[in-house]
Tab-separated table of C-alpha atoms in Angstrom:
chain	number	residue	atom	x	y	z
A	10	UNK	CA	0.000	0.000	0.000
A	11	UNK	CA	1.405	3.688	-1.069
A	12	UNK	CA	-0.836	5.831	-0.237
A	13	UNK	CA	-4.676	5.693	0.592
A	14	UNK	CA	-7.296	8.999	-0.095
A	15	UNK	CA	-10.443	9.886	-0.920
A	16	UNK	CA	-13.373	12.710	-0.588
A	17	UNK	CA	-16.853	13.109	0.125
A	18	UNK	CA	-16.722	13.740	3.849
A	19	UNK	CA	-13.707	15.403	6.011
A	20	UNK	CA	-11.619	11.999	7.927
A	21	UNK	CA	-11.702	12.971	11.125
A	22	UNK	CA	-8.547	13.420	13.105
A	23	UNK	CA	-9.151	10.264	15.203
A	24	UNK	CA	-10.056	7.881	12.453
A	25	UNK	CA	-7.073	9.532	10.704
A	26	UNK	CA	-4.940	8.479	13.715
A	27	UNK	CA	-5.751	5.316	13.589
A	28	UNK	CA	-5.274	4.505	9.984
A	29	UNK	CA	-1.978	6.008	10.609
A	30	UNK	CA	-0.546	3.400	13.073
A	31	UNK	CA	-2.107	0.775	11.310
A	32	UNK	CA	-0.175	1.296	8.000
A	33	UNK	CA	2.292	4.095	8.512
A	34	UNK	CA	0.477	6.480	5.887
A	35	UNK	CA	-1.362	9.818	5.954
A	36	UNK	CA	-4.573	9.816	4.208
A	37	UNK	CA	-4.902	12.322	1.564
A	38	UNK	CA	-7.717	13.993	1.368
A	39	UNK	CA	-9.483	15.993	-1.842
A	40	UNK	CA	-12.764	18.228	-2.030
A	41	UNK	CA	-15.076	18.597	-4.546
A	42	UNK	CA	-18.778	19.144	-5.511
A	43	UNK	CA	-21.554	17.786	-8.154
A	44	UNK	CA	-21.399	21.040	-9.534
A	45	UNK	CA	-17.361	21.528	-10.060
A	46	UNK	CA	-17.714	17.806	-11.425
A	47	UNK	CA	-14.080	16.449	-10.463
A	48	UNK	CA	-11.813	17.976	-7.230
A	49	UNK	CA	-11.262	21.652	-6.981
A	50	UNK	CA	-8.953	20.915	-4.023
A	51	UNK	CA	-6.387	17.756	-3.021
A	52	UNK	CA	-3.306	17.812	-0.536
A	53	UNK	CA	-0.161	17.344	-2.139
A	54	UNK	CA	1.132	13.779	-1.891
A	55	UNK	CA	4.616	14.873	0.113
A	56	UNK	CA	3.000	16.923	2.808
A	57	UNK	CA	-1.044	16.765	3.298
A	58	UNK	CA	-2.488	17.705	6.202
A	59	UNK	CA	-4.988	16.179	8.323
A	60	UNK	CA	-8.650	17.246	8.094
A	61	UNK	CA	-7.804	19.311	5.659
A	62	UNK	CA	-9.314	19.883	1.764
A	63	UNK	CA	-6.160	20.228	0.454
A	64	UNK	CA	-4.831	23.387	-2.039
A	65	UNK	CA	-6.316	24.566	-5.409
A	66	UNK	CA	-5.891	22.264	-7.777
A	67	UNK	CA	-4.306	23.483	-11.321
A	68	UNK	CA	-6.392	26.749	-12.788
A	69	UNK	CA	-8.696	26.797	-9.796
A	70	UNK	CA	-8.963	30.235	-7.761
A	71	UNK	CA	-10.352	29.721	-4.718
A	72	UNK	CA	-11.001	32.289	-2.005
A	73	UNK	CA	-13.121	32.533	1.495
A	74	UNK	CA	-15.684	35.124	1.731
A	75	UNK	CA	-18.027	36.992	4.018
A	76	UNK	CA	-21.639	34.757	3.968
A	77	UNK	CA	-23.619	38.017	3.949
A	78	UNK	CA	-21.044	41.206	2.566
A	79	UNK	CA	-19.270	39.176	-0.048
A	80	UNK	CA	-16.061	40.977	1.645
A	81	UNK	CA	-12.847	38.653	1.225
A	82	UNK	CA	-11.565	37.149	3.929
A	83	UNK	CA	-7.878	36.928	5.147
A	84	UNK	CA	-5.950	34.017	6.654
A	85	UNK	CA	-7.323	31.752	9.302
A	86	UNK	CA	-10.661	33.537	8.535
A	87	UNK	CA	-14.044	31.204	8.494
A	88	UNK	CA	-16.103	32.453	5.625
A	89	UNK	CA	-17.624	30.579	2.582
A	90	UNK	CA	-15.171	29.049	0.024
A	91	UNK	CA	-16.261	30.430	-3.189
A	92	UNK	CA	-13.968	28.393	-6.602
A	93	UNK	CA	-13.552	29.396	-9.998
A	94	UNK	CA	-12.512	27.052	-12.914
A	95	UNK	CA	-12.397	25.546	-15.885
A	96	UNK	CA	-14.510	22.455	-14.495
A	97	UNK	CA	-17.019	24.347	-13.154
A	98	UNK	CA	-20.945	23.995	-14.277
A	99	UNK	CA	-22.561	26.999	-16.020
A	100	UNK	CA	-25.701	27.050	-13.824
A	101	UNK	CA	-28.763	24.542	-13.049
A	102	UNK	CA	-30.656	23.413	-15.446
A	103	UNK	CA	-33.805	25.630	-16.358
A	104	UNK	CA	-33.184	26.941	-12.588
A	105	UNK	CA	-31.856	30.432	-13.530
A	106	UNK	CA	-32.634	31.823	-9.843
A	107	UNK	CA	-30.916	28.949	-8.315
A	108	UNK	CA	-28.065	29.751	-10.971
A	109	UNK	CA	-28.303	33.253	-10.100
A	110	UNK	CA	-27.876	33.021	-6.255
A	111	UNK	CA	-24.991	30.130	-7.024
A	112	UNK	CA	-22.396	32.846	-8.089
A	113	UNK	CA	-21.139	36.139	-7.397
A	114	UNK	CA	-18.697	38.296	-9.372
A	115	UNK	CA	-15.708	39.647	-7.711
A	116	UNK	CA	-12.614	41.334	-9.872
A	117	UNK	CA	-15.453	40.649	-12.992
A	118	UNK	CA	-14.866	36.927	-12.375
A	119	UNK	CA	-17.691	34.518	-12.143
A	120	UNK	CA	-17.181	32.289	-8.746
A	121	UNK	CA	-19.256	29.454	-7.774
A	122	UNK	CA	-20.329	29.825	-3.957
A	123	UNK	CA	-19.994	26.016	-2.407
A	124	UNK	CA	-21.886	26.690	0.178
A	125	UNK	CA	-19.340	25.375	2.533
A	126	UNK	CA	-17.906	27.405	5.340
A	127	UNK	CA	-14.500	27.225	5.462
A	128	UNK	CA	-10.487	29.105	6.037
A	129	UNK	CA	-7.339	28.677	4.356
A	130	UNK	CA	-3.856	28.999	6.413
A	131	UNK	CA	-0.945	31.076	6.073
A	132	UNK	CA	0.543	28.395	3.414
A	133	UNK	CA	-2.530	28.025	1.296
A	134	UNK	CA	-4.073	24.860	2.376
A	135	UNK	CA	-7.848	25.561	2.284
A	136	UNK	CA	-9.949	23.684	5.579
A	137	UNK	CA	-14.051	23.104	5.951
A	138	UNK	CA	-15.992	24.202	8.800
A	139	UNK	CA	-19.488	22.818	7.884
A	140	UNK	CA	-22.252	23.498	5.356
A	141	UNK	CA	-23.386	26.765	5.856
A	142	UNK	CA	-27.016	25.703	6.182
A	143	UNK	CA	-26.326	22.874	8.914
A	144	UNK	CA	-24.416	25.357	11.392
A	145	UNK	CA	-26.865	25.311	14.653
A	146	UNK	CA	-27.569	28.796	16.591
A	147	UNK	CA	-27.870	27.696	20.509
A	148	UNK	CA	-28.357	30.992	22.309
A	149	UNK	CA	-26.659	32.766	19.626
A	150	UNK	CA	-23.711	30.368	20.053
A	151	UNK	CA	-22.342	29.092	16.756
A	152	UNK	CA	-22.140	25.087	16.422
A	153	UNK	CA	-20.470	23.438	13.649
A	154	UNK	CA	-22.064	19.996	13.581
A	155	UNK	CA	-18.946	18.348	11.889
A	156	UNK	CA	-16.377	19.739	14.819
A	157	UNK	CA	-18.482	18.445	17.455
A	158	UNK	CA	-18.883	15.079	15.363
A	159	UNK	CA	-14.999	14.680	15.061
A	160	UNK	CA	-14.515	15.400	18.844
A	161	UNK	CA	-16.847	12.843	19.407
A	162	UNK	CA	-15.035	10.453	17.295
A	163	UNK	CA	-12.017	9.931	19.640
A	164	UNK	CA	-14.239	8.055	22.507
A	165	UNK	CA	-13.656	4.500	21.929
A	166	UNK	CA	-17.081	3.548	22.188
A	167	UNK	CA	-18.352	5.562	19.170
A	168	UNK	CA	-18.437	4.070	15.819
A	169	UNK	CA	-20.636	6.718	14.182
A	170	UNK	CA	-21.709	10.308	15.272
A	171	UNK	CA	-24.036	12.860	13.299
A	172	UNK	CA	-24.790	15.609	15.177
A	173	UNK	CA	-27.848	17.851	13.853
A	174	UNK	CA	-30.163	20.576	15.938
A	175	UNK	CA	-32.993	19.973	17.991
A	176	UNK	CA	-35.745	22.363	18.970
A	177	UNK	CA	-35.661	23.667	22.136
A	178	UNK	CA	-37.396	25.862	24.789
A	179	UNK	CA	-35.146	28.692	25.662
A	180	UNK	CA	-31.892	27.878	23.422
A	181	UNK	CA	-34.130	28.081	20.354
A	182	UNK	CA	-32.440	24.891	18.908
A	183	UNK	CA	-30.006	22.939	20.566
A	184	UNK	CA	-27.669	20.224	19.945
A	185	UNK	CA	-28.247	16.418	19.222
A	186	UNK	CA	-25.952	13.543	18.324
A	187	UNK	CA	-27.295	10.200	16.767
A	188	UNK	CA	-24.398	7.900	17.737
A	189	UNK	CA	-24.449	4.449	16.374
A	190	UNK	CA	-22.151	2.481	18.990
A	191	UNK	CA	-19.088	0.215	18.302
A	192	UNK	CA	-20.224	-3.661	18.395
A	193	UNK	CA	-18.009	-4.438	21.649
A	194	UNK	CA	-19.410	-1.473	23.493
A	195	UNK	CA	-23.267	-1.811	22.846
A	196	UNK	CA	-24.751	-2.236	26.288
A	197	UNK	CA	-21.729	-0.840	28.337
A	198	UNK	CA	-22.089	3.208	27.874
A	199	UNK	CA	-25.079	5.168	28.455
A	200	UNK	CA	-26.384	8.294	26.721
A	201	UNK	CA	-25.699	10.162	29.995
A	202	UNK	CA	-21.926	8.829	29.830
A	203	UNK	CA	-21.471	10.154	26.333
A	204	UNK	CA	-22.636	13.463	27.342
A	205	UNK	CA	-20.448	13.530	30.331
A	206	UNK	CA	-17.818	13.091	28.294
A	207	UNK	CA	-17.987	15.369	25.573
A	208	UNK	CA	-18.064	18.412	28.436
A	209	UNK	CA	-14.532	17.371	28.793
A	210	UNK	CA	-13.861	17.334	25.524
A	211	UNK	CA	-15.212	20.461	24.572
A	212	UNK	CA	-16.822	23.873	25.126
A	213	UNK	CA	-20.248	24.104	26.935
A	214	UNK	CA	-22.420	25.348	24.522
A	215	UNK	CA	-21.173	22.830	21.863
A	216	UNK	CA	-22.066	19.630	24.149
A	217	UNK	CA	-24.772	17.490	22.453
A	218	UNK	CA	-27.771	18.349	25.244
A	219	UNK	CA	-29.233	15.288	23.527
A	220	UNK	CA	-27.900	11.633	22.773
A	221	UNK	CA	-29.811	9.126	20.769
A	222	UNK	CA	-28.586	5.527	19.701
A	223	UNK	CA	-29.524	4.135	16.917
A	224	UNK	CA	-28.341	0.998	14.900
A	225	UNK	CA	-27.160	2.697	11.998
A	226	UNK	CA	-27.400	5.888	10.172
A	227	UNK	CA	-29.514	6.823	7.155
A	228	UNK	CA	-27.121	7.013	3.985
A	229	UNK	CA	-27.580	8.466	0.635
A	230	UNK	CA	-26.854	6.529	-2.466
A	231	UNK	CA	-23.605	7.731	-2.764
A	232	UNK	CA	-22.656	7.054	0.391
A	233	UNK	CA	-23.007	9.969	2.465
A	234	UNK	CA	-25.092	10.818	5.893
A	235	UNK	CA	-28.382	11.927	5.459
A	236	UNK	CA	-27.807	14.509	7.974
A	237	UNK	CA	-31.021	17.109	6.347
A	238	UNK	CA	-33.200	14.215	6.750
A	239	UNK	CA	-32.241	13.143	9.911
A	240	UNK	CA	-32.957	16.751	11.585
A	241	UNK	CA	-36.213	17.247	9.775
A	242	UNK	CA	-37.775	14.088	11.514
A	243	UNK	CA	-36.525	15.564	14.763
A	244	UNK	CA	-38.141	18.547	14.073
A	245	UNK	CA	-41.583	17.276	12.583
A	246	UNK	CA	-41.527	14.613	15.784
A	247	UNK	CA	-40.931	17.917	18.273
A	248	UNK	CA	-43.372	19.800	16.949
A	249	UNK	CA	-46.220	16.871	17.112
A	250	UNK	CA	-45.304	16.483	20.026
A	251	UNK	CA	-46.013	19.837	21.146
């Protein structure tokens, strides 16, 4: 084996770890969208870094932006990653608002806005925060469901995490995990221990409030969580409910 990679969904760090000791190699990871069709970003072979998307790939600009302004952001700053390119799509099909709202012109260049939320470092290397739809307001407190899920992936116990917002009372929305236990530890951890740990492992207001198990975690064709899904059911169920 030479070297292992792949895209879709950031590695995270603890997974990455692992893999690591197991076969002495960094995993390589690239970034890309339906609508760029092929990578926009990949870490270069001799030095990647972990959870990371990588740099531009040949004749891409890429750049972070303010969500709201448009304003360009500088180094370390989250904003949304925005990519021009010669593999990028001209628009949606008979969709020409969707098109519209999909770009925005800056130097009289057409970039594509990814909707990810995301900084690049002081060497060019480009990182994702989360989807800019999924971030969760608790109390005005920003949570990025995909940090919280990769802190959560260092307890032993957890085999799958996908965290996603819940309604609640004075918060507004809060925090939820759907964890989908490790075979050897089903039976031996309880919600409340998961919880207890994560306030060790991280801030306050980023602590799942809630912790569900479940057997296994609803998956898209291709592959990938089915996070939207997941957090409308919660939703529809809380409302009933009330």
């Amino acid at each position: 084996l030479e070297n292992i990679g792949g895209g879709g969904a950031a590695m995270p760090e603890a997974v990455s770890d692992k893999l690591f000791k197991l076969t002495g190699l960094r995993y390589i990871e690239g970034y890309g969208l339906s609508e760029t069709i092929a990578a926009t970003h990949i870490n270069p072979s001799e030095k990647p870094k972990k959870q990371c998307l990588g740099i531009p790939v040949f004749d891409v600009d890429s750049r972070v932006i303010d969500v709201d302004s448009g304003k360009e952001m500088g180094v370390g700053e989250v904003g949304e990653i925005i990519s021009r390119g010669p593999q990028i799509f001209q628009g949606y099909w008979n969709r020409p608002l969707e098109t519209q709202k999909a770009f925005i012109e800056i130097d009289g260049e057409r970039f594509f806005r990814t909707g990810d939320m995301g900084y690049y470092d002081e060497e060019g290397y480009f990182f994702i925060v989360d989807r800019v739809k999924r971030m969760i307001n608790a109390s005005g407190f920003k949570v990025w469901p995909a940090e919280v899920e990769s802190l959560m992936y260092r307890h032993p116990a957890i085999q799958e995490s996908c965290v996603i917002s819940a309604p609640h009372e004075r918060r507004g929305e809060t925090v939820k995990a759907c964890v989908v236990l490790a075979a050897d530890h089903k039976g031996k951890v309880s919600e409340d221990e998961i919880i207890a740990w994560c306030k060790e492992q991280m801030a306050a207001y980023k602590v799942p409030q809630i912790v569900e198990f479940r057997d296994e975690l609803p998956r898209s064709p291709t592959g990938k969580v089915m996070w939207r899904a997941m957090q409308e059911e919660e939703w529809a169920e809380q409302q009933q409910k009330a």
